[in-house]
Tab-separated table of C-alpha atoms in Angstrom:
chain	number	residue	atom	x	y	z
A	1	UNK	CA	34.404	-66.161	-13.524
A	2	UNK	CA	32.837	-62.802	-12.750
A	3	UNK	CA	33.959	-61.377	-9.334
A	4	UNK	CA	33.428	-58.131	-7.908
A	5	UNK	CA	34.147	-55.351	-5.171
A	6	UNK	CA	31.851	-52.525	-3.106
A	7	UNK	CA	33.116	-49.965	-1.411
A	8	UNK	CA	30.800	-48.999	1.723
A	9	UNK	CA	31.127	-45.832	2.279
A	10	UNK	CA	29.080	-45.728	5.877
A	11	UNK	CA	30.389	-49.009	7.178
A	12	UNK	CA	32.513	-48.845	10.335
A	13	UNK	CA	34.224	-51.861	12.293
A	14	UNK	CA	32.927	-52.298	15.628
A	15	UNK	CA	35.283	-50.118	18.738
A	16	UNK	CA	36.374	-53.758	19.846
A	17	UNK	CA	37.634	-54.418	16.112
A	18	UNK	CA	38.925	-51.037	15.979
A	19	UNK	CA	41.200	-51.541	19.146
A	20	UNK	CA	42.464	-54.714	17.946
A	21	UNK	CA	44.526	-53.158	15.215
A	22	UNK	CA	47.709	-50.684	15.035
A	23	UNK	CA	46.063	-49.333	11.658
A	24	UNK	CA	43.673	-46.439	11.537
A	25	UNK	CA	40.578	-47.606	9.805
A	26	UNK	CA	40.096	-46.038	6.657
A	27	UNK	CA	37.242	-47.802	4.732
A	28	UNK	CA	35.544	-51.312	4.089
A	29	UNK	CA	35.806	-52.491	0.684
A	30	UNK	CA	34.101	-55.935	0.256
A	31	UNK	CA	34.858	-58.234	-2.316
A	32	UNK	CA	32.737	-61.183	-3.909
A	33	UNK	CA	30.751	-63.108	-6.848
A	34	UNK	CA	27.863	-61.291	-8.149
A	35	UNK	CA	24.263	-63.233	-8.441
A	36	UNK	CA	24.506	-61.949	-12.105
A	37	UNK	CA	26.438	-60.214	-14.822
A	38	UNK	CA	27.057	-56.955	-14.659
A	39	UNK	CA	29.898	-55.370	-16.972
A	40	UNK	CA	29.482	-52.241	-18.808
A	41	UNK	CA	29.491	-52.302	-22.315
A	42	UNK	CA	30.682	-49.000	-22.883
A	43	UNK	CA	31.989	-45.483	-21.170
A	44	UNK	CA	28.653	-44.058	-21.551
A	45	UNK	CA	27.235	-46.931	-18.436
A	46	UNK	CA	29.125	-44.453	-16.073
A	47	UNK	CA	27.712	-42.225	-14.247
A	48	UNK	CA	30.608	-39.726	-14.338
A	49	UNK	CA	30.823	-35.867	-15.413
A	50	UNK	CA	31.860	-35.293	-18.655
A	51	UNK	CA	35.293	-34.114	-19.075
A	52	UNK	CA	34.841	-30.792	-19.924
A	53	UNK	CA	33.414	-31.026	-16.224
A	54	UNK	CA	36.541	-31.858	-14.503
A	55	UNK	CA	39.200	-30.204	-16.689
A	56	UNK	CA	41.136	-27.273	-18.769
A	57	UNK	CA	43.416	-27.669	-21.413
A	58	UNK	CA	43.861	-29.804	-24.588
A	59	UNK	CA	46.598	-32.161	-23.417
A	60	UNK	CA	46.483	-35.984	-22.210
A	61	UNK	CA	43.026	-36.621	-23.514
A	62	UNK	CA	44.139	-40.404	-22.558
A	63	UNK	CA	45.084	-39.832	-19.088
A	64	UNK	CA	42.402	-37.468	-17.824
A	65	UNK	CA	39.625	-40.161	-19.721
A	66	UNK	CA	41.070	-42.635	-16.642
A	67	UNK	CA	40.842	-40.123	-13.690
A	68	UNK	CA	37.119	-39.030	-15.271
A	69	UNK	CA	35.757	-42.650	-15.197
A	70	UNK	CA	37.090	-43.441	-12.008
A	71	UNK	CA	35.003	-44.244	-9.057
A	72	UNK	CA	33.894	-41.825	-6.294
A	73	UNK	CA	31.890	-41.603	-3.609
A	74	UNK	CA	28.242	-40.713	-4.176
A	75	UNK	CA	29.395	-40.486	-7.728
A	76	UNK	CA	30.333	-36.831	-6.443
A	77	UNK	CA	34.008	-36.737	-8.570
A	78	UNK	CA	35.788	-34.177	-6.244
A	79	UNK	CA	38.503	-33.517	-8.984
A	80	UNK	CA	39.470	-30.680	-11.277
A	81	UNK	CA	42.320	-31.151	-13.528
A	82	UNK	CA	44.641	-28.976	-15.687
A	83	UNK	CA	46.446	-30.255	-17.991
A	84	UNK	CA	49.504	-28.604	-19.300
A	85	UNK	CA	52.040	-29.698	-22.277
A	86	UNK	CA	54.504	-31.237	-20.156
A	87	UNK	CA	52.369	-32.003	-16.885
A	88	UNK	CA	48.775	-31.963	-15.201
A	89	UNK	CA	47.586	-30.216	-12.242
A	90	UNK	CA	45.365	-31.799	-9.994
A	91	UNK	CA	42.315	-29.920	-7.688
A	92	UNK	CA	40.299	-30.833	-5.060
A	93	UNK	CA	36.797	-29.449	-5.047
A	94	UNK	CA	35.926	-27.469	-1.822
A	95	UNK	CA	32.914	-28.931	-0.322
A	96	UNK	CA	30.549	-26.390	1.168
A	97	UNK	CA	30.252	-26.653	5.172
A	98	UNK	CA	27.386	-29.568	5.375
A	99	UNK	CA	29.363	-31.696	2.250
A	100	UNK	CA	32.451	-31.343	4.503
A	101	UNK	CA	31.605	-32.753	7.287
A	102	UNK	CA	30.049	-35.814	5.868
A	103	UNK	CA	32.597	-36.447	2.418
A	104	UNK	CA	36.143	-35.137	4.083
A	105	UNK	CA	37.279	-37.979	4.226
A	106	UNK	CA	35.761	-39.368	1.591
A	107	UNK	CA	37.037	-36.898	-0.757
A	108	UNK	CA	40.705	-37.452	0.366
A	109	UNK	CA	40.133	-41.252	-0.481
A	110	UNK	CA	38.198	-40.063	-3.755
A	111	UNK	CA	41.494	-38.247	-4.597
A	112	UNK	CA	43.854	-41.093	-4.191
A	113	UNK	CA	41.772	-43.211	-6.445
A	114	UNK	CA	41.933	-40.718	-9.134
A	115	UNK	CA	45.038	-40.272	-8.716
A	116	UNK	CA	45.811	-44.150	-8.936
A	117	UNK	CA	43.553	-44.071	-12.138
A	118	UNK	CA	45.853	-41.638	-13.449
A	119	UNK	CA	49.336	-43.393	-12.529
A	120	UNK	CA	47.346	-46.670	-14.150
A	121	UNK	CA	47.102	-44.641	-17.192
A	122	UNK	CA	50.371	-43.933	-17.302
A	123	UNK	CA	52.099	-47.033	-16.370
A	124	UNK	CA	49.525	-48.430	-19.772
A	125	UNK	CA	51.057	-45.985	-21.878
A	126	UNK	CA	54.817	-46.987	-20.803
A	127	UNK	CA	55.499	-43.271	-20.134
A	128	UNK	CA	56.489	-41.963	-15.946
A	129	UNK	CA	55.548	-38.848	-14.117
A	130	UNK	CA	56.820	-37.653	-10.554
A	131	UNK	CA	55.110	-35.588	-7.925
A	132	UNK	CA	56.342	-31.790	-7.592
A	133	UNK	CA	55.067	-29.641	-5.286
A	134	UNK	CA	55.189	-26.493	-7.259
A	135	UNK	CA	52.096	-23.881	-6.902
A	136	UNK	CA	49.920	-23.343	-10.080
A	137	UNK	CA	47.401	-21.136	-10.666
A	138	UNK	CA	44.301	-21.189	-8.034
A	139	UNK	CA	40.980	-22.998	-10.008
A	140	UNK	CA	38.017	-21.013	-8.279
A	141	UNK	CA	36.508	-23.471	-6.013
A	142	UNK	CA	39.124	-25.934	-5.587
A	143	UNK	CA	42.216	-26.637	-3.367
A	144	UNK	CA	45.109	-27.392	-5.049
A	145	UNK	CA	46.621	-30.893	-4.167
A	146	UNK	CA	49.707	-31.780	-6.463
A	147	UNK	CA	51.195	-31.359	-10.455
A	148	UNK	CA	52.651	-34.381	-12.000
A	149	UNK	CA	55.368	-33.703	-14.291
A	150	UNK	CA	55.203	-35.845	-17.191
């Protein structure tokens, strides 16, 4: 059985809702059974950058492949990625004044779903990684958030 799940990016709880809970709202994902089938076939149904898009370096071909097809708001893929021999930098793109006041937030949660992707990857491939915060090189328009050490 086919079942699916949406993020809405716009949706909000009601205040009432809101003041209900201990838990800062975040986002609505909704989950369900679509009317009809609707798997990709292949990499080329997403509508994602291509990697040269969203990376440097010839290392972990594998890994960045699962950050690139991951999902984003607005499509909009907020990540830039250098990958190293032994570990992979990961950027955050630096959204103009208008873009930051409406995808902030949504770039923060577009970052920790890449960043799940690539742990996923990972995890498949039976190998580890750990956070360091170490400073790389600056990637012209793009904050630096993190290198994983492989």
């Amino acid at each position: 059985m086919t079942r699916g799940s949406c993020w809405f990016g716009l949706a909000k709880p009601k205040k009432d809702q809101l003041a209900e809970s201990e838990l800062e709202y975040v986002i609505t994902l909704v989950f369900g059974k679509p009317d009809e089938e609707n798997h990709r076939d292949s990499v080329e149904d997403f509508e994602r950058k291509s990697l040269s898009e969203i990376k440097r370096g010839q290392n972990h071909y594998d890994l960045l492949e699962a950050v690139r097809l991951a999902p984003s708001a607005t499509n909009g893929q907020p990540w830039f990625l250098v990958s190293e021999a032994a570990q992979i930098h990961l950027y955050q793109k630096s959204p103009n004044f208008i873009k930051k006041f409406f995808y902030q937030k949504m770039n923060k949660i577009d970052m920790g779903i890449a960043l799940s992707h690539l742990w996923l990857a990972v995890d498949h491939l039976n190998r580890d990684f750990k956070k360091l915060a170490e400073v790389p090189a600056e990637v012209e328009g793009y904050n630096y958030l993190c290198t994983l050490k492989l």
